CSV table of C-alpha atoms and ligand atoms in Angstrom, one decimal:
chain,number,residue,atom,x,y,z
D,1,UNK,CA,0.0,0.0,0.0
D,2,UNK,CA,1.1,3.2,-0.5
D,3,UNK,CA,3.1,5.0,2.0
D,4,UNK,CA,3.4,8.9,2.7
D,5,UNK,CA,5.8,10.2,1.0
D,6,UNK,CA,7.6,12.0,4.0
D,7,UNK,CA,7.7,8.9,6.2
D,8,UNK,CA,10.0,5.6,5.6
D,9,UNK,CA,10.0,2.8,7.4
D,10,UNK,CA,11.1,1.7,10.8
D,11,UNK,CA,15.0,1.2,11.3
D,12,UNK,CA,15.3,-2.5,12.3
D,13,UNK,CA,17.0,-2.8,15.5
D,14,UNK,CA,15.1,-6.3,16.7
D,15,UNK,CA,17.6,-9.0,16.7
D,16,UNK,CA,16.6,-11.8,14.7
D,17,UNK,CA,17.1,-15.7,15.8
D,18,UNK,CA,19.9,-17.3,14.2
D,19,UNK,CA,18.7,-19.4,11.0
D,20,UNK,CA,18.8,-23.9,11.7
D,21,UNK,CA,21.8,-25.0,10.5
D,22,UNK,CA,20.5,-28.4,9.8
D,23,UNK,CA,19.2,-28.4,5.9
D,24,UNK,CA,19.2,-31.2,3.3
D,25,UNK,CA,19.6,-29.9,0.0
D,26,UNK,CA,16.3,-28.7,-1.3
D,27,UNK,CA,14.0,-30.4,1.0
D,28,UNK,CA,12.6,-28.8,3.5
D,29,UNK,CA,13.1,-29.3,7.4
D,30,UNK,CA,10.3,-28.4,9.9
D,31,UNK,CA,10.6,-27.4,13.5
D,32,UNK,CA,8.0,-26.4,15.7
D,33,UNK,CA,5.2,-26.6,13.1
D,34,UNK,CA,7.4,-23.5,10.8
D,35,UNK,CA,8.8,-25.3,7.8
D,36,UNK,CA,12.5,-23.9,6.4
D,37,UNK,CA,12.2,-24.4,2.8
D,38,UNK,CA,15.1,-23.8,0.0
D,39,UNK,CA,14.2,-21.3,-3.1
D,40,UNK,CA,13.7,-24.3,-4.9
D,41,UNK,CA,10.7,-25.4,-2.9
D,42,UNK,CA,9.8,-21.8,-3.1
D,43,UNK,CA,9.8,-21.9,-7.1
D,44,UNK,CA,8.0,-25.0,-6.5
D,45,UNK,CA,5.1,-24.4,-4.3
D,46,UNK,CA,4.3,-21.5,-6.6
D,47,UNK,CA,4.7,-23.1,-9.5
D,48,UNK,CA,7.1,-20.4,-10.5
D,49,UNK,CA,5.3,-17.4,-9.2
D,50,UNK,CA,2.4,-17.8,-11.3
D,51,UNK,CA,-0.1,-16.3,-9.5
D,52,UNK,CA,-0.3,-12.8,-7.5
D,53,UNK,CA,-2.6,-12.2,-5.0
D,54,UNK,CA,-1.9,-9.3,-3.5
D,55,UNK,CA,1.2,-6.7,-3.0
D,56,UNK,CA,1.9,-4.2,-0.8
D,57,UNK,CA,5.4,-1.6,-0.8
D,58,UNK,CA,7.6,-3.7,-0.2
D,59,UNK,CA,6.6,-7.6,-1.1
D,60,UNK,CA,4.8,-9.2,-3.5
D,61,UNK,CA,2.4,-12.0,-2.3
D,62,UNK,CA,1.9,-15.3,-4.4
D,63,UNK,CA,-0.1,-18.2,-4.1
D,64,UNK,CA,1.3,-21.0,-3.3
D,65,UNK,CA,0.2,-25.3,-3.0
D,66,UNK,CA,1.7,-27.3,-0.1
D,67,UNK,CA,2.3,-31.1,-0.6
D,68,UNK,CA,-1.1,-31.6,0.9
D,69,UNK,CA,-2.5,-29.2,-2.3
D,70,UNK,CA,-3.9,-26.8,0.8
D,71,UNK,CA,-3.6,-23.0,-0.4
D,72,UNK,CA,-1.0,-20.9,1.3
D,73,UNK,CA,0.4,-17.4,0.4
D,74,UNK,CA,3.5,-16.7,-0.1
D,75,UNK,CA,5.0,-13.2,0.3
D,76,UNK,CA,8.3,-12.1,-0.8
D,77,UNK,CA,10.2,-8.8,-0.2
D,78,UNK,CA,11.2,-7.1,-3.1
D,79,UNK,CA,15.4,-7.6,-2.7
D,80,UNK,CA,17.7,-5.2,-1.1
D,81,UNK,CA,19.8,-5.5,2.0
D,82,UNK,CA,17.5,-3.3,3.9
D,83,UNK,CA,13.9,-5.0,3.1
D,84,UNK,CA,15.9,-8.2,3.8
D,85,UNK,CA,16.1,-6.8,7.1
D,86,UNK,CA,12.6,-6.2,7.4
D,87,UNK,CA,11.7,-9.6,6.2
D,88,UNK,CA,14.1,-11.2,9.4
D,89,UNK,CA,12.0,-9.0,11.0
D,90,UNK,CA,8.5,-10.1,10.4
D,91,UNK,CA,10.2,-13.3,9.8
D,92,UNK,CA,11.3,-13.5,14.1
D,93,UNK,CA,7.7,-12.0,15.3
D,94,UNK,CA,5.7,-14.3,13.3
D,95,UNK,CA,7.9,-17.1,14.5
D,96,UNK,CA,7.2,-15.9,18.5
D,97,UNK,CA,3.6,-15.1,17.4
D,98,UNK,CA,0.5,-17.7,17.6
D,99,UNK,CA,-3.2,-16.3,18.0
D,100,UNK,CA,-6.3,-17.0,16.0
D,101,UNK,CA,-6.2,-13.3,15.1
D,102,UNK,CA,-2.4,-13.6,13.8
D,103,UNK,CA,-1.8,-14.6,10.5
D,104,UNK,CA,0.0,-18.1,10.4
D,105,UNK,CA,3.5,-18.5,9.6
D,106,UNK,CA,3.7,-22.2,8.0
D,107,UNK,CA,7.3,-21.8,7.3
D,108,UNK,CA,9.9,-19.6,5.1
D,109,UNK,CA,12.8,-19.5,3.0
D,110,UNK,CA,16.0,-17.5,3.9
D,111,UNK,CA,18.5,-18.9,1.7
D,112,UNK,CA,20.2,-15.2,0.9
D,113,UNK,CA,19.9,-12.0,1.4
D,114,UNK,CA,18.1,-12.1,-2.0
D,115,UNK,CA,16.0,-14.6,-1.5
D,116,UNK,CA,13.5,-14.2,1.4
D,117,UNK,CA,10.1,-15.5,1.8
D,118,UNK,CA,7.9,-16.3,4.1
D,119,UNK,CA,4.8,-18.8,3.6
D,120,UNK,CA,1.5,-17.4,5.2
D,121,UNK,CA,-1.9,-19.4,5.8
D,122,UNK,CA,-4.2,-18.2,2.9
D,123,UNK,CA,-7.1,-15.7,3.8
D,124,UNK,CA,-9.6,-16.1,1.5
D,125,UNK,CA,-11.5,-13.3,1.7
D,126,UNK,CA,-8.2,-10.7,0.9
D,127,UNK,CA,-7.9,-7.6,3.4
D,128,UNK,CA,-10.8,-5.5,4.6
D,129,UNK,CA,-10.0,-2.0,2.9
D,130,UNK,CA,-10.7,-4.2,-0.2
D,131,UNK,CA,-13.9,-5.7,1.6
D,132,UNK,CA,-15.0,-2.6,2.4
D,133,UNK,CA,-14.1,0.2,-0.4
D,134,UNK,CA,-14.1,-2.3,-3.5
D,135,UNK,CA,-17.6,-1.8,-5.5
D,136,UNK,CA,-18.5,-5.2,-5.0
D,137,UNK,CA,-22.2,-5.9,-4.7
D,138,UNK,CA,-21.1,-7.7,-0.6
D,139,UNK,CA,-21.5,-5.7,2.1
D,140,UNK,CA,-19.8,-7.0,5.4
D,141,UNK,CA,-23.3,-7.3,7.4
D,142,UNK,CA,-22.9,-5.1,10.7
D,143,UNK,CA,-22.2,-8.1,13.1
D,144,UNK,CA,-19.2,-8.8,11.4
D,145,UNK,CA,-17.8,-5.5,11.4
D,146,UNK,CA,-17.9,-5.4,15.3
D,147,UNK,CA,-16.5,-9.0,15.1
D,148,UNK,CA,-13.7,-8.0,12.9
D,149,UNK,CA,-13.2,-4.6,15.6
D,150,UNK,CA,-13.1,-7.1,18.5
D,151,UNK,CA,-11.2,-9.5,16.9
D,152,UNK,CA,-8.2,-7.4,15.5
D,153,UNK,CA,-8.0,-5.4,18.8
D,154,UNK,CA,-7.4,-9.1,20.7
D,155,UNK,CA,-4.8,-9.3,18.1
D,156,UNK,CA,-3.4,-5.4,18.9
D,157,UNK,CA,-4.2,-6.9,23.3
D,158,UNK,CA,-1.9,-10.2,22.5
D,159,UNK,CA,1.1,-8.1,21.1
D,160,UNK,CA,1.1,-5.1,23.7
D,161,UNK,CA,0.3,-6.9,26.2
D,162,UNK,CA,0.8,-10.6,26.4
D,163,UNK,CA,3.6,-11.9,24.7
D,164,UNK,CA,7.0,-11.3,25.7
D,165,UNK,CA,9.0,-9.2,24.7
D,166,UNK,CA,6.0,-7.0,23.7
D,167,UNK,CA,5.3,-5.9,19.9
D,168,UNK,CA,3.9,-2.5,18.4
D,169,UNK,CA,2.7,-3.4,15.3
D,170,UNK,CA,3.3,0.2,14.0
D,171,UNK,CA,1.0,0.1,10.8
D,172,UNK,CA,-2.3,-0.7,11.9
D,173,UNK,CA,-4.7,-0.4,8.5
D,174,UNK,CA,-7.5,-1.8,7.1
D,175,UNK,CA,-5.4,-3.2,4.4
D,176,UNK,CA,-3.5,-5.2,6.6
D,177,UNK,CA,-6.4,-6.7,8.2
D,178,UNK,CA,-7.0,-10.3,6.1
D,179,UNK,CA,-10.3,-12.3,6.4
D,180,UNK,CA,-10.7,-16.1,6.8
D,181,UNK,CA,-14.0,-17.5,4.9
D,182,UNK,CA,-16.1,-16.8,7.8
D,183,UNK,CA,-14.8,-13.5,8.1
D,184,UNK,CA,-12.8,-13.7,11.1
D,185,UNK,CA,-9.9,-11.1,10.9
D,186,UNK,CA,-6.2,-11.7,11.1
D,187,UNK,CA,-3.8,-8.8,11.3
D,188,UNK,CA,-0.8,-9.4,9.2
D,189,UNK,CA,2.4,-7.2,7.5
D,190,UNK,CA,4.6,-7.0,11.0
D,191,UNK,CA,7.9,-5.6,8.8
D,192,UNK,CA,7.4,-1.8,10.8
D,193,UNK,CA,7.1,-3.5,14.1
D,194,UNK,CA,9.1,-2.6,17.4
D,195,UNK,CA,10.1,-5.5,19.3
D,196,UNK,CA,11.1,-5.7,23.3
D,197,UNK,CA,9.9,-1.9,24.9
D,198,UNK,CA,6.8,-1.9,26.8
D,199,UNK,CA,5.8,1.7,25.5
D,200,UNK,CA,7.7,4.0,23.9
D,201,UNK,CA,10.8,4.4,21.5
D,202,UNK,CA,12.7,7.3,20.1
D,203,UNK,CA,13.5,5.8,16.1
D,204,UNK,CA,17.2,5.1,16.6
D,205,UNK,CA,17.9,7.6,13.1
D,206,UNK,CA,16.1,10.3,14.1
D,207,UNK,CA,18.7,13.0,14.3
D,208,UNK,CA,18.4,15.5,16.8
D,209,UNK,CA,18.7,18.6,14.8
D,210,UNK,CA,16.1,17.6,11.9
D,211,UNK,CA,12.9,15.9,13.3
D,212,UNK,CA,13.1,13.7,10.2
D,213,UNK,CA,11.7,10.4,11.1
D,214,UNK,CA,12.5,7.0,9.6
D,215,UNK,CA,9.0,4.8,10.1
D,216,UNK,CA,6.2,3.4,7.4
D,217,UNK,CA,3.1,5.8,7.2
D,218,UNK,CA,0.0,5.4,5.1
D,219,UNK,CA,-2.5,8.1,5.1
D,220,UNK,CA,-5.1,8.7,7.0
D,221,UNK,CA,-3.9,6.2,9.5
D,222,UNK,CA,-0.7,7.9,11.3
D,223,UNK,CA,-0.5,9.1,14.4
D,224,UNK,CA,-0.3,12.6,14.2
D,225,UNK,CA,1.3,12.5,17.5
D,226,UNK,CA,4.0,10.2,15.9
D,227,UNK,CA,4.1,12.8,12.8
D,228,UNK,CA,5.1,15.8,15.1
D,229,UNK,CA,7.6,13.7,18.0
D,230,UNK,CA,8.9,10.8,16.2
D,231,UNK,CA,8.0,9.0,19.5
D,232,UNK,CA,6.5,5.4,18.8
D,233,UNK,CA,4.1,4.0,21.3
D,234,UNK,CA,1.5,1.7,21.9
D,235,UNK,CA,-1.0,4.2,21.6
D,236,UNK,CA,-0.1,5.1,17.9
D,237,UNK,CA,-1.6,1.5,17.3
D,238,UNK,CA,-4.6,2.6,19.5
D,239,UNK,CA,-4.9,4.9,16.7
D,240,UNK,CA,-4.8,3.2,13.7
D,241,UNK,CA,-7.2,0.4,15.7
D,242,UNK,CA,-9.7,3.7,15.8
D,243,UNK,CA,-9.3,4.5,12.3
D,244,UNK,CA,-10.4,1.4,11.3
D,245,UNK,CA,-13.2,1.2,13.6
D,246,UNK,CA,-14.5,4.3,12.0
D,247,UNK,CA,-13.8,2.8,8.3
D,248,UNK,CA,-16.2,-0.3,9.8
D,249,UNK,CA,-19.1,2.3,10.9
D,250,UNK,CA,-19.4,4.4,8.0
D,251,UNK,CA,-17.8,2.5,5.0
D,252,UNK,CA,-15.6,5.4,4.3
D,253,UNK,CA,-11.8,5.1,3.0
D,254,UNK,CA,-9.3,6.4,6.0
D,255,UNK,CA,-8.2,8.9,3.1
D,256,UNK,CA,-10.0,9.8,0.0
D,257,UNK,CA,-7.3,11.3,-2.7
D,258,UNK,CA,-10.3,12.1,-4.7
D,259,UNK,CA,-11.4,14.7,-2.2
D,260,UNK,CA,-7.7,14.6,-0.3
D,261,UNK,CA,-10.2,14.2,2.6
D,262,UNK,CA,-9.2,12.4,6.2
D,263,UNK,CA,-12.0,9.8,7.7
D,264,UNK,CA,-10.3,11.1,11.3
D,265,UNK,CA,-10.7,15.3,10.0
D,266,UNK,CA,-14.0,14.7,8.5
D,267,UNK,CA,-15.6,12.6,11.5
D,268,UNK,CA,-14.1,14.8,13.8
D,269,UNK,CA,-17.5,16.9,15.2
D,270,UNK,CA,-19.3,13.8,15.8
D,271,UNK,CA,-16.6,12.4,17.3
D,272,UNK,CA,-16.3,15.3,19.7
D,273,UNK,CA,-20.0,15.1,20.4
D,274,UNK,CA,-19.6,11.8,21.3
D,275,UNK,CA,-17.2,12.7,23.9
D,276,UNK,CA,-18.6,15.8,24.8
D,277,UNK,CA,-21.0,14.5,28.3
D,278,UNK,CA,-23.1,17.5,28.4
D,279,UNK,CA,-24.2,17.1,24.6
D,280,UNK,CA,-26.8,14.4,24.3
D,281,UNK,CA,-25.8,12.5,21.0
D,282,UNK,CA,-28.0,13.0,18.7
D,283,UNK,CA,-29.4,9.9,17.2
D,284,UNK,CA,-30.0,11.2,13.5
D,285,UNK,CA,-26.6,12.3,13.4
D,286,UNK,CA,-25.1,8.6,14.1
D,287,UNK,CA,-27.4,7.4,11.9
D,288,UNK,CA,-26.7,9.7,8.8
D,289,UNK,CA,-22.8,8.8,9.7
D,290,UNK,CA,-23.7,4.7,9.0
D,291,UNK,CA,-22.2,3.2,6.0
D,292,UNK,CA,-25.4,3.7,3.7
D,293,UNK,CA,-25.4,0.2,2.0
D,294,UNK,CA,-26.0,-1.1,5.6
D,295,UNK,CA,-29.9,-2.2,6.5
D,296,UNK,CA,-30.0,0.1,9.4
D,297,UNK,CA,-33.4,-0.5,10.6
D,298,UNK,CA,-31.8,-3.8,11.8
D,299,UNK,CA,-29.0,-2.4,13.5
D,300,UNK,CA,-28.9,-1.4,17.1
D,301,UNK,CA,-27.6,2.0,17.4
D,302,UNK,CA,-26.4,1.7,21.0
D,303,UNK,CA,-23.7,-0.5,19.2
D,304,UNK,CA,-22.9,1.7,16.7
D,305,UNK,CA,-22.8,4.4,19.6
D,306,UNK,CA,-20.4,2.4,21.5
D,307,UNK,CA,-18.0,1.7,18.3
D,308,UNK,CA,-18.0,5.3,17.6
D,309,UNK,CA,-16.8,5.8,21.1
D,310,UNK,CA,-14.3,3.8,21.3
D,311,UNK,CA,-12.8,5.4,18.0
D,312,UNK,CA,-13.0,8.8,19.5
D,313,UNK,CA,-11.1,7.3,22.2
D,314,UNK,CA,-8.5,6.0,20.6
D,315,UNK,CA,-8.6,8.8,18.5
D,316,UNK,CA,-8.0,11.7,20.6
D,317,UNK,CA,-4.8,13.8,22.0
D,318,UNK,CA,-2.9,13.4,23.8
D,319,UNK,CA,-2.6,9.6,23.4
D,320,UNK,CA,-2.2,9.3,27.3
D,321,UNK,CA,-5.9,9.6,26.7
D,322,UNK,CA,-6.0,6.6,24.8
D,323,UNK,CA,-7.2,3.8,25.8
D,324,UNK,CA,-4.8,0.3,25.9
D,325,UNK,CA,-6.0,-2.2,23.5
D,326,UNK,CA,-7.4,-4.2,27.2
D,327,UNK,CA,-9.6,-1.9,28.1
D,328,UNK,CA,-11.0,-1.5,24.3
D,329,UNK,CA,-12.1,-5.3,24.7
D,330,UNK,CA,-13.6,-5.2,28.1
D,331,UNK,CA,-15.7,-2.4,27.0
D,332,UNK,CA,-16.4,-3.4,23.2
D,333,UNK,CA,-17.5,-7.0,25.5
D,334,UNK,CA,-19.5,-4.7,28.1
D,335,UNK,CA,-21.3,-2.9,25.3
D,336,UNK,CA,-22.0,-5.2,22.7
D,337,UNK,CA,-23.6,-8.5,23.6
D,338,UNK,CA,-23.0,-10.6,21.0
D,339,UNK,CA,-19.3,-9.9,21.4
D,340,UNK,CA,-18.7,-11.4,24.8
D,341,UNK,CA,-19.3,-15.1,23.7
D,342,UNK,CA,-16.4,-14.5,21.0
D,343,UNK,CA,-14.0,-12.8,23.6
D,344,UNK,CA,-14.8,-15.9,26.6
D,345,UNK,CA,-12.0,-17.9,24.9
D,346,UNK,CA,-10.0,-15.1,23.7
D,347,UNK,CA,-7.0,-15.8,25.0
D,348,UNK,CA,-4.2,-17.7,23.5
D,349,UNK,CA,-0.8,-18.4,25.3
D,350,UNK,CA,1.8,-17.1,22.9
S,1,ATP,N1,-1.9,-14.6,3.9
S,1,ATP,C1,-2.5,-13.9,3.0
S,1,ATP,N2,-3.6,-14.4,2.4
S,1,ATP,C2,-4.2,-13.7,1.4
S,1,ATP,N3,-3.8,-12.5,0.9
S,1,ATP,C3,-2.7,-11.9,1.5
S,1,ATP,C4,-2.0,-12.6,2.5
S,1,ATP,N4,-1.0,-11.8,2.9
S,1,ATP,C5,-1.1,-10.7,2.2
S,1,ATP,N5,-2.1,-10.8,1.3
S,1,ATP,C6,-2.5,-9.7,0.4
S,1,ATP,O1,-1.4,-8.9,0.0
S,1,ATP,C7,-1.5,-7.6,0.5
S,1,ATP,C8,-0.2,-7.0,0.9
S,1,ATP,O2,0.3,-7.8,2.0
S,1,ATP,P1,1.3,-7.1,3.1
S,1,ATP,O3,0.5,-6.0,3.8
S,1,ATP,O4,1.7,-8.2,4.0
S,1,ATP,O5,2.5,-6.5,2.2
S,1,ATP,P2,3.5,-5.3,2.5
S,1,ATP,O6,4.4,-5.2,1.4
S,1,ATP,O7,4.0,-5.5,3.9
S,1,ATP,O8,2.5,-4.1,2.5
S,1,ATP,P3,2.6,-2.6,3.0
S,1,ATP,O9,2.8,-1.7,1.8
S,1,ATP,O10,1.3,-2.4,3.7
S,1,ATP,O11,3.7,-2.6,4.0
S,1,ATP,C9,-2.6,-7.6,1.6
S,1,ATP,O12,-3.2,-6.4,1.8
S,1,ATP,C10,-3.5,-8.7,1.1
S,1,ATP,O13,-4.4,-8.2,0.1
């Protein structure tokens, strides 16, 4: 996806597990349910690359066939030294990462610093900015909108806050939220993350006399906090997480070029109504906000009141108002009913 053109990606500091040593010429070896596979398999399991299904700034994605002839995707970073870097990167989270609302690493194939891959379980149903912004006659009913807010912010809960050392995804989008074929959402495209700091990091080449920051941005979704310190924190995901809860509700992209319009600028007096106790929310107002291809009259506007909430929450400045990615699921649990029976299982050890 495209990127603003003032903001780069992430410097990779994360240290990255040393590669097996054990491999048998072009077959591949499998430990702890990851699979090491040589560029040959590679070539192989994608019969040669013959089929995109998706790229993003810095990979290409192919489908692939495992031995089983189960679909799998394969993503490969487009080669230089540094997005080989960022590939070991995403390469040594996904390794540390299992949760049902993490994309899958089945294995990957590291032969040189040319040749990196990693194979991904297959989604199906492609990423939700597609879902939601492609003219396609399906519209994502309501409940699976709040399923796929609940569900990606468990994702956002598990790296934050469970597994150690603790993750910030830095480039929470709807773009890099894929769907199962049930519509369950898995966040995927860790190469910006930060690795091993509970909260905050200063970008190791941000120089001190230019505030010129080296970290991925995509409009309509960056932190604007972020933008002006060059301080990375859990809360810039909190942001992102509320973008994309207002994307759910109204079916609008985070940016439109057409217009050169922010979802975050245009949403922002409702939003402040929202948070504004003295101002009883007017109901018309949420209502004209709803995505229009939604059948409202079937919708409960409490829930669409409390997903609005929660976006101006996450929303606002300064991010120590934010709220942590916890509290979002108590409350998205507290106020919307059919939630809680997804979240009683929701955790997963990592
Ligand atoms: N496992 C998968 N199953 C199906 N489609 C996928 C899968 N992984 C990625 N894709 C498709 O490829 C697109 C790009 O993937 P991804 O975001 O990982 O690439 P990227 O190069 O890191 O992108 P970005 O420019 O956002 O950094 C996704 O939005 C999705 O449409």
């Amino acid at each position: 996806m495209a990127c603003f053109l003032n903001c780069v990606r992430f410097d990779v500091t994360a240290t990255i597990t040393d590669k097996p040593t054990s491999k048998e010429g072009s077959l591949a070896v499998s430990a702890g349910g990851v699979t090491r596979y040589s560029w040959d398999d590679v070539e192989a399991l994608t019969s040669n690359f013959s089929r995109l299904i998706g790229s993003g700034g810095y990979s290409s994605i192919y489908m692939a066939r495992l031995s089983n002839s189960a679909k799998a995707a394969l993503k490969v970073h487009v080669s230089s030294h540094r997005l080989y870097k960022i590939f070991k990167l995403e390469l040594d989270i996904l390794l540390r990462l299992h949760h049902p609302n993490i994309v899958k690493l089945l294995g990957y194939s590291d032969d040189s610093e040319e040749n990196g891959a990693l194979l991904l379980e297959y989604l199906p149903q492609g990423n939700l900015q597609e879902k939601l912004h492609s003219n396609s006659k399906q519209v994502l009913p309501w409940r699976n909108r709040t399923t796929i807010a609940f569900q990606l912010v468990q994702a956002i809960e598990h790296i934050h806050e469970t597994c150690i050392p603790q993750i910030v995804h830095g480039d929470i989008k709807s773009s890099n939220v894929l769907l199962d074929e049930n519509f369950n959402s898995k966040l995927c495209d860790f190469g910006s993350a930060k690795v091993g700091f509970s909260s905050m990091v200063q970008p190791s080449t941000m120089s001190p006399r230019s505030r010129h920051v080296t970290m991925v941005g995509s409009p309509g979704y960056t932190d604007p906090h972020y933008l002006r310190t060059g301080i990375a924190s859990k809360k810039m995901d909190m942001y992102g997480f509320g973008v994309v809860v207002l994307e759910l509700v109204s079916g609008k992209e985070a940016f439109s070029a057409e217009r050169g319009e922010m979802l975050v600028h245009v949403t922002a007096p409702l939003l402040n109504e929202i948070l504004d106790s003295s101002v009883e929310l007017s109901e018309d107002n949420v209502r004209r906000f709803l995505d229009p291809r939604l059948l409202k009259d079937s919708i409960d506007i409490d829930e669409v009141k409390a997903m609005l909430r929660v976006a101006a929450l996450c929303i606002s400045t300064p991010p120590s108002l934010r709220p942590s990615a916890s509290q979002v699921v108590n409350n998205l649990m507290q106020k919307i009913p059919s939630l809680s029976f997804l979240g009683s299982g929701k955790k997963s050890v990592s």
